[in-house]
Tab-separated table of C-alpha atoms in Angstrom:
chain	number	residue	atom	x	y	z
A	4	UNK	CA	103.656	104.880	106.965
A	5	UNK	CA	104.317	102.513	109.889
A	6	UNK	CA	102.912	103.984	112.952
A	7	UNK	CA	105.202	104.667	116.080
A	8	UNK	CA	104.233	104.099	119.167
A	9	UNK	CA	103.336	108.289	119.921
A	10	UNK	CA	100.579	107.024	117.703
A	11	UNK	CA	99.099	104.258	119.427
A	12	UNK	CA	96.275	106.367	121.541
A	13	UNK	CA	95.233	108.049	118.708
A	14	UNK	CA	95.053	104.847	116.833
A	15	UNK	CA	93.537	103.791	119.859
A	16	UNK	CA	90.860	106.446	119.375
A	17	UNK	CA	89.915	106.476	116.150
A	18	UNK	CA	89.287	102.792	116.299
A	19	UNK	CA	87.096	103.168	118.847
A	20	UNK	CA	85.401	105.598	117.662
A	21	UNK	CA	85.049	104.187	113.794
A	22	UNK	CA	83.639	100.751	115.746
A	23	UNK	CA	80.950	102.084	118.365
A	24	UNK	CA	77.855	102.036	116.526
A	25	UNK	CA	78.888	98.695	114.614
A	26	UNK	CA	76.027	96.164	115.388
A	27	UNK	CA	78.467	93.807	116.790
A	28	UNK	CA	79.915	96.520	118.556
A	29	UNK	CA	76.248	97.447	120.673
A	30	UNK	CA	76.279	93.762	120.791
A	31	UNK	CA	79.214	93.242	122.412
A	32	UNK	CA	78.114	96.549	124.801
A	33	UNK	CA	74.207	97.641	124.425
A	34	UNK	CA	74.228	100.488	126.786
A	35	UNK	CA	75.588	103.211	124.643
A	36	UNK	CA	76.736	105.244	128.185
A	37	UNK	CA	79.294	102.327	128.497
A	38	UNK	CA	80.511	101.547	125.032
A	39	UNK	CA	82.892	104.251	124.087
A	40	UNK	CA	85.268	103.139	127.155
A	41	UNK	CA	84.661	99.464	127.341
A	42	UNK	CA	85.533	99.192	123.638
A	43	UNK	CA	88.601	101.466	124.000
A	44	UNK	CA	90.348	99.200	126.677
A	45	UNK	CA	89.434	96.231	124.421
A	46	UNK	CA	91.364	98.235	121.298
A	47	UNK	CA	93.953	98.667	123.207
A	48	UNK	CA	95.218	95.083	124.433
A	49	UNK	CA	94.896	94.376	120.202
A	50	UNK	CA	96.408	97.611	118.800
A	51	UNK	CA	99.677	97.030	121.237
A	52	UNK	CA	99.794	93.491	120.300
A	53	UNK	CA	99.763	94.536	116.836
A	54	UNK	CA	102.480	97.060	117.294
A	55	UNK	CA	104.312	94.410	118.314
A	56	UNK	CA	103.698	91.577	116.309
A	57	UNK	CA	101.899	93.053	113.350
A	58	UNK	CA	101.707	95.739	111.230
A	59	UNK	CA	100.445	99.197	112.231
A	60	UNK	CA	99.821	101.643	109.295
A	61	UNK	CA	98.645	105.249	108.971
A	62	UNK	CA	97.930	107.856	107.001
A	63	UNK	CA	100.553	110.923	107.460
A	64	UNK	CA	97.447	112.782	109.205
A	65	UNK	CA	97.010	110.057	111.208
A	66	UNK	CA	92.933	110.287	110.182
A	67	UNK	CA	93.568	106.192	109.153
A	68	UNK	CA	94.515	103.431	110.179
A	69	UNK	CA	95.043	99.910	109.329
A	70	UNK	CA	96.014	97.078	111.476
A	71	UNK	CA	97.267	93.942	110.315
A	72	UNK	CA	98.223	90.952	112.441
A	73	UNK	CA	100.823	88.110	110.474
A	74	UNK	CA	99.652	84.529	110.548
A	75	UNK	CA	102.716	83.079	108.645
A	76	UNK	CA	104.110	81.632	111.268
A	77	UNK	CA	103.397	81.035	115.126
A	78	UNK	CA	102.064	84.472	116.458
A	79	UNK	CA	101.422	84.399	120.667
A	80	UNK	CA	98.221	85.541	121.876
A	81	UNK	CA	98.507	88.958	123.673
A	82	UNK	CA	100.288	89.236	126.882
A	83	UNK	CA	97.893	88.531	129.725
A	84	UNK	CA	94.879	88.550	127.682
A	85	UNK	CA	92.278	87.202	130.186
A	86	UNK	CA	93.425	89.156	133.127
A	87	UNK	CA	93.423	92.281	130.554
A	88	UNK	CA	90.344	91.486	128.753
A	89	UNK	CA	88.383	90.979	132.180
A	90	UNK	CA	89.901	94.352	133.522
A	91	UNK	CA	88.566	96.136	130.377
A	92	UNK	CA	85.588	94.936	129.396
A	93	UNK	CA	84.079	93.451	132.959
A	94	UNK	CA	80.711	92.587	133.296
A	95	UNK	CA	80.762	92.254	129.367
A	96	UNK	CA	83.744	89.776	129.191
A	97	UNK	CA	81.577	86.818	128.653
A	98	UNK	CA	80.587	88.240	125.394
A	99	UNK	CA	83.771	89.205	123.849
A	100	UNK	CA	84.878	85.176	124.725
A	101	UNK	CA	81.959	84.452	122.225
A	102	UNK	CA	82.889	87.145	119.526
A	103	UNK	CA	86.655	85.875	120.288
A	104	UNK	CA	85.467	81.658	119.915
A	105	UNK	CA	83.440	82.790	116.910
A	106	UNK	CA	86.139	84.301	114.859
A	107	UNK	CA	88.528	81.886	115.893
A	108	UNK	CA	86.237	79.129	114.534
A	109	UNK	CA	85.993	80.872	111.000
A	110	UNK	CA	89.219	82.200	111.121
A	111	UNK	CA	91.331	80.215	108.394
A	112	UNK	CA	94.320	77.715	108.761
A	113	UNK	CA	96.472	78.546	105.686
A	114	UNK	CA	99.359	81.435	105.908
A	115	UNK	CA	97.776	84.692	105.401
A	116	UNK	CA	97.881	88.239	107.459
A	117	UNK	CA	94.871	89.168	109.093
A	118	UNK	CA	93.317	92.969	108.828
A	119	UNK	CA	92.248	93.247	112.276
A	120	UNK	CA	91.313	96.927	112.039
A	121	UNK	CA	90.435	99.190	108.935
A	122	UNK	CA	89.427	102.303	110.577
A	123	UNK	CA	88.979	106.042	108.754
A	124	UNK	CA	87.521	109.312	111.028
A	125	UNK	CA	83.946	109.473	110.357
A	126	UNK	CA	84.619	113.194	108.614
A	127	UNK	CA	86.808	111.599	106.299
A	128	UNK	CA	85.564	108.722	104.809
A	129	UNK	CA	84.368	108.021	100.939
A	130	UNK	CA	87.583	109.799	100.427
A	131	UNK	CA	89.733	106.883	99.203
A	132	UNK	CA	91.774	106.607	102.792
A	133	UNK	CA	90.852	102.896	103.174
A	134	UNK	CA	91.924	101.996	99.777
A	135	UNK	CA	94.789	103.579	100.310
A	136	UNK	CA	95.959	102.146	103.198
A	137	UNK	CA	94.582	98.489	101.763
A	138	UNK	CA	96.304	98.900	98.076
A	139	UNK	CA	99.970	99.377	100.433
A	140	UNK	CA	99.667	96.283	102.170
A	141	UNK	CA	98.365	94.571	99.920
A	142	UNK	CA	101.564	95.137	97.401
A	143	UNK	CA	103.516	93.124	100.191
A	144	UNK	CA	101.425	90.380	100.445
A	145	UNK	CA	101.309	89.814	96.678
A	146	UNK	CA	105.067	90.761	96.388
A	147	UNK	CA	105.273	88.007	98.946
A	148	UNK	CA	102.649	85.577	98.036
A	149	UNK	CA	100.351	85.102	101.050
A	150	UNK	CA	96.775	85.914	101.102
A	151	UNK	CA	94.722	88.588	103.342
A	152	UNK	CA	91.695	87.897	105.285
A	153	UNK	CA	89.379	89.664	107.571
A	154	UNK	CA	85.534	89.639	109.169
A	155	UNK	CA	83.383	92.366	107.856
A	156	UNK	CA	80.838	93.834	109.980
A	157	UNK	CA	79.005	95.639	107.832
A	158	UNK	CA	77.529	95.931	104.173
A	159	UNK	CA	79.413	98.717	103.134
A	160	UNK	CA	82.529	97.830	104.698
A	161	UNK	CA	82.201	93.824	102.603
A	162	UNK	CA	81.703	96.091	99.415
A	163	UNK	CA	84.680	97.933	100.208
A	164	UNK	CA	86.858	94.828	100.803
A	165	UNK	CA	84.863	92.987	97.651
A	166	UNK	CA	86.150	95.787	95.376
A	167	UNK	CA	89.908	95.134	96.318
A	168	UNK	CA	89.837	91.588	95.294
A	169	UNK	CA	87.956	89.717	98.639
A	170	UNK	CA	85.342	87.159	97.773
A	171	UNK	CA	83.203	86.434	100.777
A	172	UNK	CA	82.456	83.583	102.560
A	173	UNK	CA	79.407	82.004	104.509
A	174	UNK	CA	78.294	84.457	106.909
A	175	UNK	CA	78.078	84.029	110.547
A	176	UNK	CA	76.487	86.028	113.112
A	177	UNK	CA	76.373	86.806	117.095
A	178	UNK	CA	73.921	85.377	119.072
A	179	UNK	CA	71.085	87.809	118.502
A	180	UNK	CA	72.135	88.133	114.862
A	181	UNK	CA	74.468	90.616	114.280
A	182	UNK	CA	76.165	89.377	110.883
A	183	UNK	CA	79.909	89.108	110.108
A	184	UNK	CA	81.038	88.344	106.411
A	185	UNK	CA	84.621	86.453	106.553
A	186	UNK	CA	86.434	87.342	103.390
A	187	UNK	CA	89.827	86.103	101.575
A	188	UNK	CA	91.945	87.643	99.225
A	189	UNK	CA	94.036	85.310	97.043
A	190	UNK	CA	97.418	87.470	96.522
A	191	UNK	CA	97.322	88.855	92.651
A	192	UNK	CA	100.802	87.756	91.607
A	193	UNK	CA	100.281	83.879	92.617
A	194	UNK	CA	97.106	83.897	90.710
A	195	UNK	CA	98.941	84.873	87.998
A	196	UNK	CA	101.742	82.418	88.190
């Protein structure tokens, strides 16, 4: 279901707290003391563009969420975006600007949407949540014919994606090596065309 926006701090939340121990994540933010709220404000300025701009869905427990971000046409970057990125992640701005150039380097040209955020509660996962939530919007894009990417952050998370039709492309890491996997999904009815 789309979410509303009485959902956005607890989609706030459990993004957070699905992304904290990510290696990019202690990257981004090493000292774990700080993480948690540094990485919250950052959520935040993307889930409400998203909201806005994008596609917001959860599960009717609200214990998933995916967050998809359209890039069929012209999409603004969020509002105020430096001032708001400085203000939440301060003295660890300068590395989100390199995790933000990076992605933006591999991120692709063609029309696609982009799954920002895939994000289960930690009790809950291996349960089929993700799938769930990827298999709905999924059925739009290929209703639609545009293609899906995203940048995986972790082995299990690229098998996930990999078994739902992504094929991965040349990794690229972080500075100090943290490795992201960009991956495309062609849509399944204009392959079959």
């Amino acid at each position: 279901m789309r979410a509303g926006h009485s959902d956005v701090d607890a989609i706030i939340d459990l993004v957070t707290d699905s992304f904290q121990h990510l290696a990019v994540s202690v990257w981004l933010v090493p000292p774990r003391h700080d993480r948690w709220a540094v990485l919250h404000g950052h959520v935040r300025i993307h889930i409400e563009h998203a909201m806005r701009y994008g596609y917001v869905h959860v599960t009717g427990d609200r214990l998933g969420v995916a967050v998809w971000l359209p890039h069929d046409r012209r999409l603004p970057p969020p509002a105020d975006y430096d001032e708001r990125l400085l203000k939440a992640c301060g003295h660890w701005t300068d590395r989100f600007r390199v995790v933000d150039r990076l992605f933006a380097a591999h991120h692709p040209r063609r029309p696609h949407h982009h799954l920002t955020y895939l994000a289960v509660h930690p009790e809950r996962r291996g349960e089929g949540i993700g799938s769930v939530l990827l298999r709905h919007h999924h059925a739009r894009l290929d209703a639609a014919g545009i293609g899906a990417y995203l940048e995986a952050s972790s082995s299990p998370s690229r098998d996930l994606y990999a078994r739902h039709g992504y094929r991965t492309g040349e990794m690229f890491a972080v500075p100090d090596g943290a490795p992201l996997w960009p991956m495309w999904r062609e849509p399944y009815l204009a392959v079959e065309r």
